mmCIF file of C-alpha atoms and ligand atoms in Angstrom:
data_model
loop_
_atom_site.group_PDB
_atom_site.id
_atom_site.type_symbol
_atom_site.label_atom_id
_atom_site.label_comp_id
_atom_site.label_asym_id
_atom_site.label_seq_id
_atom_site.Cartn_x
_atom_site.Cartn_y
_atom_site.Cartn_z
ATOM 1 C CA UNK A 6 -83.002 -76.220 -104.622
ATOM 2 C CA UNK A 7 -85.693 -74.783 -102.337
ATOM 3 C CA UNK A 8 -89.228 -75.834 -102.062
ATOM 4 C CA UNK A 9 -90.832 -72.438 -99.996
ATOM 5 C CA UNK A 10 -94.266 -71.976 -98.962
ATOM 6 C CA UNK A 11 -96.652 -70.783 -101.080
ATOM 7 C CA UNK A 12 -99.331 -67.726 -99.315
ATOM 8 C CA UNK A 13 -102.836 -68.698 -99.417
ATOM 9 C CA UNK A 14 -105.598 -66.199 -100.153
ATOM 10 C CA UNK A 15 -106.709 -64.363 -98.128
ATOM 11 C CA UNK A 16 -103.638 -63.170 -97.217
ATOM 12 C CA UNK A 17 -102.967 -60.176 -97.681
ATOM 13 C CA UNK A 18 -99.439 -60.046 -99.812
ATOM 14 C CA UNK A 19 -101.623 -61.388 -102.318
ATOM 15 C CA UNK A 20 -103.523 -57.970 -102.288
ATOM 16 C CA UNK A 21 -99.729 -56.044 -102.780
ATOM 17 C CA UNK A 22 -98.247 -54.499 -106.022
ATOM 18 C CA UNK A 23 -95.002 -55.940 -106.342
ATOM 19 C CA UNK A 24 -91.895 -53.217 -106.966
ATOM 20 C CA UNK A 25 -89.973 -53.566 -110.350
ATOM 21 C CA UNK A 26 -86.580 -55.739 -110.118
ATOM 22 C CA UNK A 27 -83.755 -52.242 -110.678
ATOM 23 C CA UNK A 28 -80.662 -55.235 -110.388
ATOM 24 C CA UNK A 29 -80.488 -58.556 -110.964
ATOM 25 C CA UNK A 30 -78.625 -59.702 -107.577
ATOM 26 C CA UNK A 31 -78.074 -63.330 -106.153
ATOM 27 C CA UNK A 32 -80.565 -62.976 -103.917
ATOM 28 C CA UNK A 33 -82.966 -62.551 -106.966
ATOM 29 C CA UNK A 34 -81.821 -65.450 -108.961
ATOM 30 C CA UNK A 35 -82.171 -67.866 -106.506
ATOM 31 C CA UNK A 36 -85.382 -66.456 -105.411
ATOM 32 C CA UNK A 37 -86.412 -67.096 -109.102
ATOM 33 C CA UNK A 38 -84.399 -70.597 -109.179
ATOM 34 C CA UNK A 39 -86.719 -71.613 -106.147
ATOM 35 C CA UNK A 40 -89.776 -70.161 -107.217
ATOM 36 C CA UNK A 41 -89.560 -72.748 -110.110
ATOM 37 C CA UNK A 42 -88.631 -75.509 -107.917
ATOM 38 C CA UNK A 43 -91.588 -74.728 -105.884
ATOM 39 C CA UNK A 44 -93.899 -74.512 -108.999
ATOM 40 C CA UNK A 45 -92.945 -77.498 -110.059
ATOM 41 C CA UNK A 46 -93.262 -79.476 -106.392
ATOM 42 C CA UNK A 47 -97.000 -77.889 -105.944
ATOM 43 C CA UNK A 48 -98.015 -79.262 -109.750
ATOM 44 C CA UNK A 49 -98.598 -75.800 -111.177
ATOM 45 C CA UNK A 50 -98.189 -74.206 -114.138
ATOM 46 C CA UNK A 51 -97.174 -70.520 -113.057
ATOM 47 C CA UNK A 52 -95.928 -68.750 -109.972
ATOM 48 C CA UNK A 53 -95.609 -65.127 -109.324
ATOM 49 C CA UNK A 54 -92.839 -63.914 -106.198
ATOM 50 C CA UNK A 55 -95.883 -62.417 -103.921
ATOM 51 C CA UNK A 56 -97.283 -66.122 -104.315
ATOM 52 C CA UNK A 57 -94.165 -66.849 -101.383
ATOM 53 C CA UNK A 58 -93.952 -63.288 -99.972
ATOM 54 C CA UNK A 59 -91.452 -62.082 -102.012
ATOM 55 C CA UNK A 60 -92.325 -58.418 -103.229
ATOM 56 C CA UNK A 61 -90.561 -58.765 -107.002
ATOM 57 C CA UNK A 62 -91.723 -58.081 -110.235
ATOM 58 C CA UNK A 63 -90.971 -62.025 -111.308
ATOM 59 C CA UNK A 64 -92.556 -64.759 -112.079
ATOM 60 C CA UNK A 65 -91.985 -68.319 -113.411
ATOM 61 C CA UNK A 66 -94.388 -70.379 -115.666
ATOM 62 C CA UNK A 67 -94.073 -73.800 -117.943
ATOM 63 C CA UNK A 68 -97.204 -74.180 -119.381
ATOM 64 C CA UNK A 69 -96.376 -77.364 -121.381
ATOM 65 C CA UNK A 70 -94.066 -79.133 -118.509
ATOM 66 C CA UNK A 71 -96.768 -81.948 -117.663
ATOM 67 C CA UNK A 72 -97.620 -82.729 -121.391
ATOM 68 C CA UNK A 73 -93.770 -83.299 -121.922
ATOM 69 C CA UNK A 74 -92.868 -79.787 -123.177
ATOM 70 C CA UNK A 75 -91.351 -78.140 -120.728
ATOM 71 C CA UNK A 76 -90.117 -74.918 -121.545
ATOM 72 C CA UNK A 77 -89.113 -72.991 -117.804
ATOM 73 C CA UNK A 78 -89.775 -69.318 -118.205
ATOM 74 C CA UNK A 79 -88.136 -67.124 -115.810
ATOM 75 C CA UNK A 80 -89.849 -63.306 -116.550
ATOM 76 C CA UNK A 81 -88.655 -60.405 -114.964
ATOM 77 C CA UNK A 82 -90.076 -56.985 -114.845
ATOM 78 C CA UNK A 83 -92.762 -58.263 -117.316
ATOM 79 C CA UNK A 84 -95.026 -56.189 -119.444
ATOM 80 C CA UNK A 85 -97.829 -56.732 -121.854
ATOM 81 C CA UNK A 86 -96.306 -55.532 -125.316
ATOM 82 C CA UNK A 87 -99.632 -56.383 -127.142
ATOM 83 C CA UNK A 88 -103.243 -57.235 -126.186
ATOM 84 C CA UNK A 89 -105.350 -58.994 -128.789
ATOM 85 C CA UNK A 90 -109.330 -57.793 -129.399
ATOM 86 C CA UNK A 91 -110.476 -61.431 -129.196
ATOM 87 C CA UNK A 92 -111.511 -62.547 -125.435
ATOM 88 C CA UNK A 93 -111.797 -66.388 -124.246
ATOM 89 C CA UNK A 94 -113.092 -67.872 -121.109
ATOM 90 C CA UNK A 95 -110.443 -70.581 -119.482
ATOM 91 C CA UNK A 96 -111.016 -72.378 -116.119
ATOM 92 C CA UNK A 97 -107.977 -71.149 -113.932
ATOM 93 C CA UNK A 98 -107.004 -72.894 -111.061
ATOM 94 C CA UNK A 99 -104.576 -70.317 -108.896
ATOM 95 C CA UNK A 100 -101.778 -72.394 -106.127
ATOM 96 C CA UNK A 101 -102.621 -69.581 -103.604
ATOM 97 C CA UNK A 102 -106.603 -70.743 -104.171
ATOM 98 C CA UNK A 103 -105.996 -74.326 -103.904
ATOM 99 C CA UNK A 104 -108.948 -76.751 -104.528
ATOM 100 C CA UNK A 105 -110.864 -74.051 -106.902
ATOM 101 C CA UNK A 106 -111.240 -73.492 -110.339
ATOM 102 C CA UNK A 107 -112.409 -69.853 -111.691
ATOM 103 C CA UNK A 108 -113.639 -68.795 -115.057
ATOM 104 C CA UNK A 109 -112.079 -66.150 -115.875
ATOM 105 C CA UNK A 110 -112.712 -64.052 -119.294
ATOM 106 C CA UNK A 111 -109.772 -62.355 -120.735
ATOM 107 C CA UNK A 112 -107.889 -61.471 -123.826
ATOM 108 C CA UNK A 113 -107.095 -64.600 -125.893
ATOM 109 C CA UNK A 114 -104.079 -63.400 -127.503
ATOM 110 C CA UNK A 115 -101.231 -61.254 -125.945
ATOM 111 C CA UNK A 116 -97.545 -60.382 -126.101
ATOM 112 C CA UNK A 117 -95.438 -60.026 -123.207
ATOM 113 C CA UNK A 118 -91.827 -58.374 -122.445
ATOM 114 C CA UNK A 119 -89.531 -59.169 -120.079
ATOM 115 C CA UNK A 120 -86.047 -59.708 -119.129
ATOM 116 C CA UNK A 121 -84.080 -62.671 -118.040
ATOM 117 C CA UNK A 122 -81.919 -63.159 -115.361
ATOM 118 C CA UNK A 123 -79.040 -62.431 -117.551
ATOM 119 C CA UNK A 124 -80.612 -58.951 -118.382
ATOM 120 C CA UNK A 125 -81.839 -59.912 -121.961
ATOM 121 C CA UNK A 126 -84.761 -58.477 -123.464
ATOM 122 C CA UNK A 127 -87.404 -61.117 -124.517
ATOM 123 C CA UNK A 128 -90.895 -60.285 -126.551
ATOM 124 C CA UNK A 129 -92.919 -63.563 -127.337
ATOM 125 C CA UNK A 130 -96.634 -63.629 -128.233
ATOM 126 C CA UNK A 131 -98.923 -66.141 -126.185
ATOM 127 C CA UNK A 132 -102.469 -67.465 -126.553
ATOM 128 C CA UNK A 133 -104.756 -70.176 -125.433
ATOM 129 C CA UNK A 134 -103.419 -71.234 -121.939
ATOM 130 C CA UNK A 135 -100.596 -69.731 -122.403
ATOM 131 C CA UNK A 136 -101.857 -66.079 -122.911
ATOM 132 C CA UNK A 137 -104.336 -67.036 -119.643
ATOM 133 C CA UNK A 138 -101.026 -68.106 -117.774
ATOM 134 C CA UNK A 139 -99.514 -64.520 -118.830
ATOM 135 C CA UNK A 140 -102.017 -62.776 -117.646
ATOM 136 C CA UNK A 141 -102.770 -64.876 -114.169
ATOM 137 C CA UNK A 142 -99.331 -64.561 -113.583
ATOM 138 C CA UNK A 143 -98.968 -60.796 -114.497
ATOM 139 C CA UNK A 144 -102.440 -60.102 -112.347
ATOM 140 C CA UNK A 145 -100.706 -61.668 -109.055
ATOM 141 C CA UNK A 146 -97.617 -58.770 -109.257
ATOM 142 C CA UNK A 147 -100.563 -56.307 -109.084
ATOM 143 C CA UNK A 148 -102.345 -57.680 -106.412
ATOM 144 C CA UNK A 149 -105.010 -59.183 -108.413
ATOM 145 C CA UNK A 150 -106.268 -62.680 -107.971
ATOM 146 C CA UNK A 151 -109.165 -65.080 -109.877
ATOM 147 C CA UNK A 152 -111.192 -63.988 -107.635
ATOM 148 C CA UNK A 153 -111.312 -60.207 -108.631
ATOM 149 C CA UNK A 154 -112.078 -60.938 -112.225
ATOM 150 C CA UNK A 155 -115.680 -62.654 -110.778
ATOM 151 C CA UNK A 156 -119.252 -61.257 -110.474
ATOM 152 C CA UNK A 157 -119.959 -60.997 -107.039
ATOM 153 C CA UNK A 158 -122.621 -64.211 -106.784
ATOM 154 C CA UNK A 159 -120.144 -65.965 -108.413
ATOM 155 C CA UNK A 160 -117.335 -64.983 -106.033
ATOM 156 C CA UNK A 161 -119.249 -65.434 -102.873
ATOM 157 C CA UNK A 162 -120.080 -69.238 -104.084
ATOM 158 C CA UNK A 163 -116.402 -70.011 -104.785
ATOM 159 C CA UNK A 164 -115.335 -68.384 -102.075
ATOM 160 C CA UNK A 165 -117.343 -70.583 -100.158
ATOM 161 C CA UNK A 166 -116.566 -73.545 -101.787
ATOM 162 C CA UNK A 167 -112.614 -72.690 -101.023
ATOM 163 C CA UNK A 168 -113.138 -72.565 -97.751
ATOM 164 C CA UNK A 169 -115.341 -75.742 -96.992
ATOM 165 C CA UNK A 170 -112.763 -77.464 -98.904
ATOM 166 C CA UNK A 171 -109.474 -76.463 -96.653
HETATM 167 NI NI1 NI B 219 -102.370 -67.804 -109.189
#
């Protein structure tokens, strides 16, 4: 178990595409392994691999771990399969923009694909948080944060209220 440092925005890895996983080695697996354990230790609900500098398609969520229903996703080279015509605004808090929530407007219903670590192929539909979480999640391996999805008044004022709160 590994508890790493998570990259706070601005930086600029959190700008970065990440590159598609081709192999699954050991050096993958226990990035992924800590990713959760430092997902967990920061209280959050999803963490993508640029979120610690690590330039992977992967990331790790548990939407339900703090109401008692944990249920550790591991997602690998993850793709949306599906994207519902419905949209819903969720406040999004982001571990990289600590001390900020953003409302952010997207679709409320999606599907996602992805692989485990053990190369299987997994499709599973999400929505409420969980299809927010998807997307969040799927937004940081493209170098897109909260942030982005804002109208710039709005972003200025968060931005500001990020900073006067580190
Ligand atoms: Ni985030």
């Amino acid at each position: 178990m590994a508890v790493l440092d998570i990259v706070l925005w601005p930086d600029t890895r959190l700008t970065e595409t990440c590159v598609q996983i081709e192999e699954v080695t050991d050096e993958i697996r226990t990035l992924a392994q800590d990713m959760l354990d430092t997902m967990y230790a920061a209280k959050g609900r999803g963490l993508a691999a640029s979120q610690v500098g690590a330039m992977h398609r992967v990331f790790v969520m548990d939407v339900g771990w703090k109401e008692g229903k944990s249920d550790p996703l591991i997602c690998i080279n993850p793709m949306l399969s599906e994207i519902g015509e419905d949209r819903a605004t969720m406040e999004e808090g982001c571990l990289s923009i600590p001390g900020v929530l953003a409302e952010v407007n997207r679709p409320s219903q999606v599907q996602l694909v992805w692989s485990s670590l053990e190369g299987a192929r997994y499709v599973q539909s999400f929505d409420g948080f969980g299809a927010a979480c998807v997307q969040h999640e799927l937004d940081h391996l493209d170098g897109i944060v909260t942030l982005d999805h804002l109208s710039a008044d709005i972003r200025v004022d968060l931005i500001a209220e990020y900073q006067a709160a580190q």
